[in-house]
Short mmCIF file of C-alpha atoms in Angstrom, two decimals:
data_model
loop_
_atom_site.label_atom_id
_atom_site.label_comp_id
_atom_site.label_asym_id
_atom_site.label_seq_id
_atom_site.Cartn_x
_atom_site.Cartn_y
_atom_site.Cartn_z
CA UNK N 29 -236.29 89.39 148.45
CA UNK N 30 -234.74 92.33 146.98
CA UNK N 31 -231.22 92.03 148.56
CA UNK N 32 -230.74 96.39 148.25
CA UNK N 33 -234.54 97.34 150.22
CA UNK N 34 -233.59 94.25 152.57
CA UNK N 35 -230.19 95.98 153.27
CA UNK N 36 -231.09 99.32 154.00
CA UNK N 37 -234.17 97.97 156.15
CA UNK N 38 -231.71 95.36 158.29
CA UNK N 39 -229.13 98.60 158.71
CA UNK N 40 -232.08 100.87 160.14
CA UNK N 41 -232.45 97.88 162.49
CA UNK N 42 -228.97 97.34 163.48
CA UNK N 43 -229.25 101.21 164.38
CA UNK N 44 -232.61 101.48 166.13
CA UNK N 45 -233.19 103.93 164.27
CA UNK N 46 -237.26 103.47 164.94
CA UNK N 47 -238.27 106.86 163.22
CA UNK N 48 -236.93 106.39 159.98
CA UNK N 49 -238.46 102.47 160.23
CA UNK N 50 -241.59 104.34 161.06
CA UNK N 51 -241.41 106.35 157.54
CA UNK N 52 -240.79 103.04 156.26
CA UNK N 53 -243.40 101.00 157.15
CA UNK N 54 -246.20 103.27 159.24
CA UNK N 55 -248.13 104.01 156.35
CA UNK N 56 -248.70 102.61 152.71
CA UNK N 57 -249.06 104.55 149.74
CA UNK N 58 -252.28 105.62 148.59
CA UNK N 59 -253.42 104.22 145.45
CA UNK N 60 -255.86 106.87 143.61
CA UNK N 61 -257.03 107.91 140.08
CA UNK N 62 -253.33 108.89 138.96
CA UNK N 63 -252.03 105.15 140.15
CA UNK N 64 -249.59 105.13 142.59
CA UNK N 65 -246.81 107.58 143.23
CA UNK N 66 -243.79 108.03 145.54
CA UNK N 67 -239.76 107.99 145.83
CA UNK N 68 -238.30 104.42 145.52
CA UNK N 69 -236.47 102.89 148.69
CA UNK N 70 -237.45 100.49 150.65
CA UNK N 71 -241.04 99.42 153.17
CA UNK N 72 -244.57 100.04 151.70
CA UNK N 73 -244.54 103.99 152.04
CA UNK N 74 -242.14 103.65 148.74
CA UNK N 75 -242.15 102.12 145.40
CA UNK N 76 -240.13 98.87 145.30
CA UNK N 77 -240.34 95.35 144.39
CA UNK N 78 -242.83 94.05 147.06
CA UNK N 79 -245.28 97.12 146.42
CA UNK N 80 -245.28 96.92 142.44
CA UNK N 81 -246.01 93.29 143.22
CA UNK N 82 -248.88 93.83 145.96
CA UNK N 83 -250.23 96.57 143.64
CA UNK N 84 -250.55 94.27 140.56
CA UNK N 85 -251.91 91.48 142.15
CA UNK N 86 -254.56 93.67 143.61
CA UNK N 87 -254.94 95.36 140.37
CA UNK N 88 -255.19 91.94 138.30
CA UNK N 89 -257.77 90.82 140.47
CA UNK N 90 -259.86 94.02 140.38
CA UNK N 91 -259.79 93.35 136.32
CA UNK N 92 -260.73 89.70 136.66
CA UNK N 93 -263.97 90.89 138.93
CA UNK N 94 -264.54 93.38 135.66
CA UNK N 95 -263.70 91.52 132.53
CA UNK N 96 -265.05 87.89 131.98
CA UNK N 97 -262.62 88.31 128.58
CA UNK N 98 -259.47 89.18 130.75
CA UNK N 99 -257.70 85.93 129.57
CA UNK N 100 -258.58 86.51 126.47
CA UNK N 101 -257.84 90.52 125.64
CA UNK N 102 -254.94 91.55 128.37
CA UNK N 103 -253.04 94.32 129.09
CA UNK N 104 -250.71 96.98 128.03
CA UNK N 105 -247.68 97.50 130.17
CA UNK N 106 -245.49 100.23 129.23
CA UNK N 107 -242.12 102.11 131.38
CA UNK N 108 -240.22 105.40 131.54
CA UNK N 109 -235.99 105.69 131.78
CA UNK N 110 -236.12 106.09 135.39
CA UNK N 111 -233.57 104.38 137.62
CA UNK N 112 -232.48 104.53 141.65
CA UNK N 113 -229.29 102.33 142.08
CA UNK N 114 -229.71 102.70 146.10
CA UNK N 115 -232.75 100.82 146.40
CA UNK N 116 -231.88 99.00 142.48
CA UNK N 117 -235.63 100.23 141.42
CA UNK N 118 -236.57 101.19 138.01
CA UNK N 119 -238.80 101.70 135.84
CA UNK N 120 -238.12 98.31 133.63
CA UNK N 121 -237.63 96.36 136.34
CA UNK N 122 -241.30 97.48 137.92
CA UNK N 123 -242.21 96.32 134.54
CA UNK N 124 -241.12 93.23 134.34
CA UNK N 125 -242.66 92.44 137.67
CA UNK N 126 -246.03 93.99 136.78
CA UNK N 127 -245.85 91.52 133.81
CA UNK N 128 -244.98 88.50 135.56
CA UNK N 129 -247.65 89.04 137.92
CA UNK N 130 -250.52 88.76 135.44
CA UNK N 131 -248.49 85.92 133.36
CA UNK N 132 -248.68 84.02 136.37
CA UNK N 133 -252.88 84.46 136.45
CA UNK N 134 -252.89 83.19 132.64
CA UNK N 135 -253.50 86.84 131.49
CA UNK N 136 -251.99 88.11 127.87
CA UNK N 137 -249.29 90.87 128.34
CA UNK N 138 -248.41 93.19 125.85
CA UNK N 139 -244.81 94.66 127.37
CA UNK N 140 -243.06 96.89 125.18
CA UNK N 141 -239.16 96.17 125.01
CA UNK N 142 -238.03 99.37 125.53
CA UNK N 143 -238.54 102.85 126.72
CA UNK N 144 -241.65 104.43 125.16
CA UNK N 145 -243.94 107.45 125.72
CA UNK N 146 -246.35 107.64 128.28
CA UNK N 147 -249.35 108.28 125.46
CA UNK N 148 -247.85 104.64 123.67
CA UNK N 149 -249.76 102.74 126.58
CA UNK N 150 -253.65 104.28 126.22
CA UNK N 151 -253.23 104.04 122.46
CA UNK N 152 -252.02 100.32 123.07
CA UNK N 153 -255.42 99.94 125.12
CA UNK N 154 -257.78 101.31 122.46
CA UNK N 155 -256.23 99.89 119.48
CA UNK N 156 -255.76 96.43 120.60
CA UNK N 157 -259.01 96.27 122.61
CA UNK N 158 -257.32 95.61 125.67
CA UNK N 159 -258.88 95.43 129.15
CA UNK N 160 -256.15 97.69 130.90
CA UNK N 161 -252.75 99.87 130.42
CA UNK N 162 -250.20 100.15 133.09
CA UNK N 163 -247.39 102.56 132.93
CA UNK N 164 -244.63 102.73 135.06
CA UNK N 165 -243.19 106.33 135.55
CA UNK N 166 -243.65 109.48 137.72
CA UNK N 167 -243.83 111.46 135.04
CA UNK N 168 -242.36 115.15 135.67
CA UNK N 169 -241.36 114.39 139.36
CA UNK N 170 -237.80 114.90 140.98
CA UNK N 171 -235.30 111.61 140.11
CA UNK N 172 -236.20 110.00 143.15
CA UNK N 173 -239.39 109.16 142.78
CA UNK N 174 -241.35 106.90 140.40
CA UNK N 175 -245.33 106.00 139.48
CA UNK N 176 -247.36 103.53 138.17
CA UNK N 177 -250.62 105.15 136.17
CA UNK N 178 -253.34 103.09 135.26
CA UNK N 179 -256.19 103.06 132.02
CA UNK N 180 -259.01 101.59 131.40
CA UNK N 181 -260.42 99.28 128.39
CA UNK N 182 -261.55 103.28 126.84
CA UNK N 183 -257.84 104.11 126.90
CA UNK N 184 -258.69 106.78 130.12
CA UNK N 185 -257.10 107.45 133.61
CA UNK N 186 -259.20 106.13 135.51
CA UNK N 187 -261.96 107.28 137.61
CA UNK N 188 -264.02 106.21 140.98
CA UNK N 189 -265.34 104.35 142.10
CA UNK N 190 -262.53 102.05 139.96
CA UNK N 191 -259.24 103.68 142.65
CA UNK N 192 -261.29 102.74 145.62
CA UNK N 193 -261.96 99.23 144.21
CA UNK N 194 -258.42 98.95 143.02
CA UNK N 195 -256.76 99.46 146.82
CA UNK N 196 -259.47 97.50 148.19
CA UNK N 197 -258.01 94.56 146.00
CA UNK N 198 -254.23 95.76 147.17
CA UNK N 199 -255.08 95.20 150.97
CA UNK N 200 -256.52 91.89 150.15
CA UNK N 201 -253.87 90.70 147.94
CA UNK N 202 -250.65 91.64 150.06
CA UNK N 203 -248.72 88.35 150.22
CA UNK N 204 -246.79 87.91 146.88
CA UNK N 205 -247.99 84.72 144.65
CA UNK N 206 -245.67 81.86 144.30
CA UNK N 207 -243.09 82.66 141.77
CA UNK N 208 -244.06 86.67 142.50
CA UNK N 209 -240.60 87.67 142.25
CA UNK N 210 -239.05 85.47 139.21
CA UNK N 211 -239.57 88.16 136.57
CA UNK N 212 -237.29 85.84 134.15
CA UNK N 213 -240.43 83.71 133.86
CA UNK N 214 -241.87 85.85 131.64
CA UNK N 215 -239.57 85.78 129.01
CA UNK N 216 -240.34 82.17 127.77
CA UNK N 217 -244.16 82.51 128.26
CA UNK N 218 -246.49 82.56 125.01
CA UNK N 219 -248.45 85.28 126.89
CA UNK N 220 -245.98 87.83 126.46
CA UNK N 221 -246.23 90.14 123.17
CA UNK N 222 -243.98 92.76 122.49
CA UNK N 223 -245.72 95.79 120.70
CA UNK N 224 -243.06 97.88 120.29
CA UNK N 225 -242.72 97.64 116.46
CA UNK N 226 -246.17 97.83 115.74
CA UNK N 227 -247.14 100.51 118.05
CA UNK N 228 -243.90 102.78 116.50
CA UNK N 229 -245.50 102.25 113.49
CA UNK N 230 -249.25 102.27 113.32
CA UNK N 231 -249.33 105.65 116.08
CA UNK N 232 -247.40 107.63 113.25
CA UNK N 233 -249.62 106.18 110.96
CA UNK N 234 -252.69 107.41 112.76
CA UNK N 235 -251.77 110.91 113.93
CA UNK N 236 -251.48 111.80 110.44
CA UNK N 237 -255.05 111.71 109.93
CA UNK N 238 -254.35 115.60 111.91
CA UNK N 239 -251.83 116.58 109.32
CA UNK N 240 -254.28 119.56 107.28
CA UNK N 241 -251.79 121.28 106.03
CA UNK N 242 -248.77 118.77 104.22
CA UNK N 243 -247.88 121.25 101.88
CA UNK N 244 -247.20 124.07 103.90
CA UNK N 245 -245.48 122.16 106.56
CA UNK N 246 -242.98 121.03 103.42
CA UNK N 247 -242.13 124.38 102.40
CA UNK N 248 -241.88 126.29 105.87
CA UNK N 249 -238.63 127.18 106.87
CA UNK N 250 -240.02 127.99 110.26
CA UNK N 251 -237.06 126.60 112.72
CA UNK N 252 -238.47 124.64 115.97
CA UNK N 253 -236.13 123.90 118.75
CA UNK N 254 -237.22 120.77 121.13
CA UNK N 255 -235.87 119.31 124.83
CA UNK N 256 -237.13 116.65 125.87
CA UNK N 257 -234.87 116.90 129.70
CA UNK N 258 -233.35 113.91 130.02
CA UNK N 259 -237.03 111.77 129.08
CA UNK N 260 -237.98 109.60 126.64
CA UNK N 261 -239.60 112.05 123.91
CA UNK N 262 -236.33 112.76 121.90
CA UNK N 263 -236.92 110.11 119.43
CA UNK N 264 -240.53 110.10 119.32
CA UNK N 265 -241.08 113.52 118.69
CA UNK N 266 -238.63 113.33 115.53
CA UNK N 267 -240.73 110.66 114.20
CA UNK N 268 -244.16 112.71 114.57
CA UNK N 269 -242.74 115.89 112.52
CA UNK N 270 -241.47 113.65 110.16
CA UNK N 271 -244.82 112.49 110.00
CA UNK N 272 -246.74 116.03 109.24
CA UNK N 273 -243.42 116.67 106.78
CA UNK N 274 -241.84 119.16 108.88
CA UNK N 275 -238.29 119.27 108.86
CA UNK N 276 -237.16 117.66 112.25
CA UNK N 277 -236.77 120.14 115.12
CA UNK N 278 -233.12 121.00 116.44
CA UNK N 279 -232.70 118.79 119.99
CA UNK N 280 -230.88 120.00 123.20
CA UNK N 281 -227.79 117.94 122.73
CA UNK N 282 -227.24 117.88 126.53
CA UNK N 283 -230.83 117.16 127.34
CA UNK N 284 -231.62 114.57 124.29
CA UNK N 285 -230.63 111.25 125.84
CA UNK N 286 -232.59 109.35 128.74
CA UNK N 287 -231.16 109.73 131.93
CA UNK N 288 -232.20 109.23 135.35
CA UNK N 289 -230.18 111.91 137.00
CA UNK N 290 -231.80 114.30 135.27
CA UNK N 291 -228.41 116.20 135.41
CA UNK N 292 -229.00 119.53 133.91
CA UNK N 293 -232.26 120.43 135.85
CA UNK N 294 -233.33 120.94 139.17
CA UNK N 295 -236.99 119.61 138.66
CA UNK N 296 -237.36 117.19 135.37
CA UNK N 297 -240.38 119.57 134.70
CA UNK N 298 -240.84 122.18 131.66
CA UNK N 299 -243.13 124.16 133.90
CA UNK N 300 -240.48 125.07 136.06
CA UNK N 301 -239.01 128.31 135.03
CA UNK N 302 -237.05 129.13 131.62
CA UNK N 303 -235.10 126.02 129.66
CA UNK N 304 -231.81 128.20 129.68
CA UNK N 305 -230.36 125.84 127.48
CA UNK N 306 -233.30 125.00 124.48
CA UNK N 307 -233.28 129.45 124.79
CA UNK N 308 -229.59 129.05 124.13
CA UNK N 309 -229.88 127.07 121.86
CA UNK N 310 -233.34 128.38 120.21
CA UNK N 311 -230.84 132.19 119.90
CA UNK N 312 -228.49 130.08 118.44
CA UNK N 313 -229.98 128.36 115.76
CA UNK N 314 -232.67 131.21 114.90
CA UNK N 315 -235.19 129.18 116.58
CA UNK N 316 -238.58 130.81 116.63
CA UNK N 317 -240.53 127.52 118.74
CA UNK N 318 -239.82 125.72 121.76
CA UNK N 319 -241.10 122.50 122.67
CA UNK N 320 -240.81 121.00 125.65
CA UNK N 321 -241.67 118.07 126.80
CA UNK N 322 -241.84 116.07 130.46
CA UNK N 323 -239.48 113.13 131.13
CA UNK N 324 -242.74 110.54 130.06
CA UNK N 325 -243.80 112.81 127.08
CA UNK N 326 -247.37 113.49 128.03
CA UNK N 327 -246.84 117.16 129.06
CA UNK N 328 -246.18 119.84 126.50
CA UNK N 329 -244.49 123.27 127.02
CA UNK N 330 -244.40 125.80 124.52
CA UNK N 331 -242.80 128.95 123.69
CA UNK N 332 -242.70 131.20 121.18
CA UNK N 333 -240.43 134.37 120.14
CA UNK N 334 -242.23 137.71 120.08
CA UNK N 335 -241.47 140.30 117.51
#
């Protein structure tokens, strides 16, 4: 029902072009401890509409087999900047449609509002006392692709036997529920909680229960420098040196913003070779640390100047 996968798919057959079809549709992806991961386009070998909504409806069931309390504690769904107008996937939209999906079962879903952090949705898990976290986002992988990680009620990744039981519940739960594809549902449902605001706030809170050393933090005038290539971390990351009382670190201008083209860099990940521009900048500014993080913000780089 997605009118951009149901294009390309109805061009390929128009063209009979049976090995790209065959890429399409001969295999679906494997669902294992890190979730789900592949580029976005169309059939089941790729992340879409119809396989977010197979996957949670699988998944959903799997926690209703697990948690008598499901109905009563939910889930945490959280989502990443990433976008791919061929195929009109993102990460939002996956979202939405994870969300709807448990709505639908009578299951609470806290969905944040906007953009956050890939470490928002665990904390979410633990601090609410939720049965689940979903996040949608392929972390430090090229634009094209996109992920869905899930966590446990202990705010983990989680383990086996829980991946094997999870795509069990996928094959078993492949056509989509009535009203599967409606995410605009959700928005008028009492089930739906938005935790953005809270979250923001009480994370900050927390994490300065590891601040040891306030007063030296004040009076440093140690310069950091931080990218966070084209992800989500920009804002985040100001808010947790404000929180330890460090004076905020300078950001790359061109690499500050979320955007899904991740124009600047070949690979959206800090592990890949030197950040030419934060070392630009870093020389610039008399920058001693740089921070980098991945597009989700779960992945630190660092690097420091030597004497």
């Amino acid at each position: 029902q997605n009118p951009k996968t149901s294009a390309i798919v109805k061009q390929l057959l128009a063209e009979g072009n049976a090995a790209e079809l065959q890429k399409y549709f001969g295999s679906r992806m494997e669902f294992g401890t890190a979730g789900l991961r592949a580029a976005m386009g169309a059939g089941i070998s790729h992340m879409n509409d119809l396989t977010i909504i197979q996957t949670t409806q699988g998944f959903c069931r799997y926690l209703e087999k697990n948690f008598s309390d499901l109905k009563k504690r939910g889930v945490v769904i959280g989502f990443d900047a990433r976008a791919h107008l061929t195929s009109g996937g993102s990460s939002k939209r996956f979202a939405r449609l994870a969300a709807n999906t448990f709505i639908s079962q009578g299951v609470p879903v806290y969905l944040f509002s906007d953009i956050t952090p890939t470490p928002f949705v665990p904390y979410t898990v633990t601090h609410l006392k939720l049965c689940a976290g979903i996040m949608v986002t392929a972390s430090h992988n090229p634009k094209q692709d996109n992920g869905y990680k899930v966590y446990w009620e202990n705010g983990a990744q989680i383990i086996s036997p829980h991946d094997k039981g999870i795509a069990q519940a996928i094959e078993e739960n492949q056509e989509p529920w009535p009203q599967a594809w409606n995410d605009k549902l959700i928005d008028s449902s009492l089930l739906l909680h938005d935790p953005y605001a809270t979250v923001n706030k009480e994370y900050f809170k927390d994490i300065q229960k590891q601040c040891f050393h306030r007063n030296i933090n004040k009076a440093t005038n140690l310069k950091f420098v931080h990218t966070s290539v084209h992800g989500v971390g920009h804002k985040f990351v100001q808010l947790a040196f404000k929180a330890f009382d460090l004076s905020p670190p300078f950001a790359v201008p061109e690499q500050k913003d979320p955007d899904p083209e991740f124009p600047t860099v070949k690979y959206p990940n800090p592990e890949e070779g030197k950040g030419t521009l934060s070392f630009a900048l870093a020389e610039k500014d008399g920058a001693k640390i740089i921070l980098a993080n991945d597009p989700d913000a779960d992945r630190l780089a660092v690097a420091e100047k030597q004497e």
